[in-house]
Coordinates of C-alpha atoms in Angstrom, one line a residue:
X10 CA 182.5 51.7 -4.0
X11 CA 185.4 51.7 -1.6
X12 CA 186.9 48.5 -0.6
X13 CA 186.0 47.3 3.0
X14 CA 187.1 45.1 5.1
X15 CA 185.2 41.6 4.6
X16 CA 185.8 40.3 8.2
X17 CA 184.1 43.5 9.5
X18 CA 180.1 43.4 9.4
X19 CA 177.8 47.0 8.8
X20 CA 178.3 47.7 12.4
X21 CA 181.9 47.2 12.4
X22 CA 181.7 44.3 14.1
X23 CA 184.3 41.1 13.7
X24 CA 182.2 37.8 12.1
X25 CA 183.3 34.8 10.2
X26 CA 182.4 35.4 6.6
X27 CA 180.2 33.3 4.7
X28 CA 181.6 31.9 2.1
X29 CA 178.8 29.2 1.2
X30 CA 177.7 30.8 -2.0
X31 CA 181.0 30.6 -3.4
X32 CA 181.7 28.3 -6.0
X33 CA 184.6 25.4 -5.2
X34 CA 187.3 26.4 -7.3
X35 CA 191.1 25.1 -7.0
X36 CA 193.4 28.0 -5.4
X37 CA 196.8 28.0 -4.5
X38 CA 199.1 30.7 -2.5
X39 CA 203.3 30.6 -1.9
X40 CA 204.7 32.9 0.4
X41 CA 208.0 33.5 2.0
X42 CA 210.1 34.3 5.0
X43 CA 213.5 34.5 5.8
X44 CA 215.7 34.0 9.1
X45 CA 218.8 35.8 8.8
X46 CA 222.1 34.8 11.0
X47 CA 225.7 34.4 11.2
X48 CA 227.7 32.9 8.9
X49 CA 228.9 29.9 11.4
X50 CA 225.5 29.3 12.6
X51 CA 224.3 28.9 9.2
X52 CA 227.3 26.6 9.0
X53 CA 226.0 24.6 11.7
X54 CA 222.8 24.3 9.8
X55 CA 224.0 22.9 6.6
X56 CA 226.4 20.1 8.5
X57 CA 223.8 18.6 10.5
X58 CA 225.8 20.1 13.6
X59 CA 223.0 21.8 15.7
X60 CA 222.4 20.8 18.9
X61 CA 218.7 20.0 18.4
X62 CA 219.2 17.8 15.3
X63 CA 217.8 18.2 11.8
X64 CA 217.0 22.4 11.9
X65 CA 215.6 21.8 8.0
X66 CA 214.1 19.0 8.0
X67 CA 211.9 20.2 11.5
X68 CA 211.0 23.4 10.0
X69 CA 209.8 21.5 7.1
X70 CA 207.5 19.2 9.4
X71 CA 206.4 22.5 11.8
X72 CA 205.6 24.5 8.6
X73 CA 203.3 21.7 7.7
X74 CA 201.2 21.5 10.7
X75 CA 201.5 24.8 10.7
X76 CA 199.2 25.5 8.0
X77 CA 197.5 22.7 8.9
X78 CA 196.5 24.2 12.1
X79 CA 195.4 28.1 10.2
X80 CA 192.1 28.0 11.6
X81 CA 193.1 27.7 14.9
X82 CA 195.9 29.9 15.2
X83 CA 194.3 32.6 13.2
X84 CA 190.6 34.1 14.4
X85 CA 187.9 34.1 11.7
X86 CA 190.0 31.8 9.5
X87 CA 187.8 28.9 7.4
X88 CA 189.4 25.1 8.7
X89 CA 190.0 24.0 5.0
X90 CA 191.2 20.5 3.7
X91 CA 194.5 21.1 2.5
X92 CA 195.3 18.9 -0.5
X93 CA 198.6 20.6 -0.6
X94 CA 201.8 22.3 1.5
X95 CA 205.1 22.1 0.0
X96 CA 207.9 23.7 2.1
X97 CA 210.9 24.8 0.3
X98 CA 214.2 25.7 2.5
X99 CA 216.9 27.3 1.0
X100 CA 220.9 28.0 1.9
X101 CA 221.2 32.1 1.4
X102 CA 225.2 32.8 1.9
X103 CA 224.5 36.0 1.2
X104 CA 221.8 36.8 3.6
X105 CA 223.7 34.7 5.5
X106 CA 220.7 33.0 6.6
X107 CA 217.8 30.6 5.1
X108 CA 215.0 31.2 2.6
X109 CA 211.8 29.4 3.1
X110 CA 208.9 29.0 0.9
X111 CA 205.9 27.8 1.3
X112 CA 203.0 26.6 -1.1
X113 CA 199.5 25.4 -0.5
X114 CA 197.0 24.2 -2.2
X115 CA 193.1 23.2 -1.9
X116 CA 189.9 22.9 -3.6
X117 CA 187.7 25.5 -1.8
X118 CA 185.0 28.4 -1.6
X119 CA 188.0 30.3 0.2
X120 CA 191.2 31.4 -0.1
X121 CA 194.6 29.5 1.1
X122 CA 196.7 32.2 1.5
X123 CA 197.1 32.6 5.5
X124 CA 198.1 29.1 5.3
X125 CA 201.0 29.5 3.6
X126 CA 202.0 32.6 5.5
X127 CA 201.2 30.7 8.7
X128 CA 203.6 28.0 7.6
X129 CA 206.7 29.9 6.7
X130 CA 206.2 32.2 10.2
X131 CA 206.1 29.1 12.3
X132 CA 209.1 27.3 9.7
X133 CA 210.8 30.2 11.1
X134 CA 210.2 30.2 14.2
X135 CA 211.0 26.5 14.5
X136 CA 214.7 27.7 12.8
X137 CA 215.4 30.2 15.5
X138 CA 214.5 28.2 18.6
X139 CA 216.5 25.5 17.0
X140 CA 219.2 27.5 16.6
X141 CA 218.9 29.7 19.3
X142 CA 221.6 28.4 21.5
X143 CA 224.3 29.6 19.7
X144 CA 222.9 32.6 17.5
X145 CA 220.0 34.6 19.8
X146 CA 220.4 37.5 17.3
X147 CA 218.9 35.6 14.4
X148 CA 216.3 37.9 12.7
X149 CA 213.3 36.5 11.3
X150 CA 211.5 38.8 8.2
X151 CA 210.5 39.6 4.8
X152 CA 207.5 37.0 5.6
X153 CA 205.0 38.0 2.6
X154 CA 202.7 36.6 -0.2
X155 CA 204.3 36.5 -3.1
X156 CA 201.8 35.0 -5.6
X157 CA 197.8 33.6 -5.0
X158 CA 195.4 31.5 -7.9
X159 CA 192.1 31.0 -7.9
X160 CA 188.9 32.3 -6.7
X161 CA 186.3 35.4 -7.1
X162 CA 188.9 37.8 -7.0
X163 CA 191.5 36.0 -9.4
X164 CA 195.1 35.6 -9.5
X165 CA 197.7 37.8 -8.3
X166 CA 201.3 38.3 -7.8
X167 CA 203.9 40.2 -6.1
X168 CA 205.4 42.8 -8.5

């Protein structure tokens, strides 16, 4: 049997999947992004300097309600209760840039990996409009999974 896309019905379809005969099981996902800059505005960053305030510490907050927020950004998502979202922001001189992690977890018939892919995009995002004023050529990328636990389908990790 080939594999098929589970938000697709026989008739191809888009439809919520039903996940109610799944059994609760505690899964976890951590994916990444980055937002690469120049070296100054990274600068600005790490000093507290930007104009908007606190760049980390807001990305932090807006990658939170971020994933919070999954089933409502993202059609045919489950609304889950998080029990869960770390975000981790880190200093990349050699990008130059900043690194941002996110991990999620939740007890759950389905799986909590476009919540943490839904946090580090808008963590992101939240860097570069915070930073926009002085760096409009940030690029934001590399925004992956890099490891999922739990569930029907078992664990998995980047290679």
């Amino acid at each position: 049997m080939s594999p098929r896309l589970t938000h697709l019905d026989e008739t191809g379809s888009a439809h919520m999947v039903d996940v109610s005969a799944k059994d609760i099981t505690t899964r976890t996902a951590v994916a990444e992004g980055t937002v690469t800059m120049k070296a100054a505005t990274l600068e600005l960053i790490r000093t507290g300097s930007a104009a908007k305030g606190d760049v980390v510490a807001t990305a932090r907050i807006a990658g939170i309600m971020a994933a919070k927020k999954t089933h409502e950004l993202i059609p045919l998502c489950h609304p889950i209760m998080l029990s869960k979202v770390t975000i981790d922001i880190e200093f990349d001189t050699a990008l130059p840039g900043l690194r941002i992690r996110a991990t999620t977890k939740v007890a759950e018939r389905t799986g909590v990996e476009m919540e943490a892919l839904t946090a580090v995009s808008v963590a992101c995002l939240t860097i570069y409009d915070m930073a926009k004023a002085v760096d409009r050529g940030m690029t934001i990328g590399d925004i992956r999974l890099l490891e999922k636990t739990g569930g029907r389908s078992g664990d998995w990790k980047v290679d």
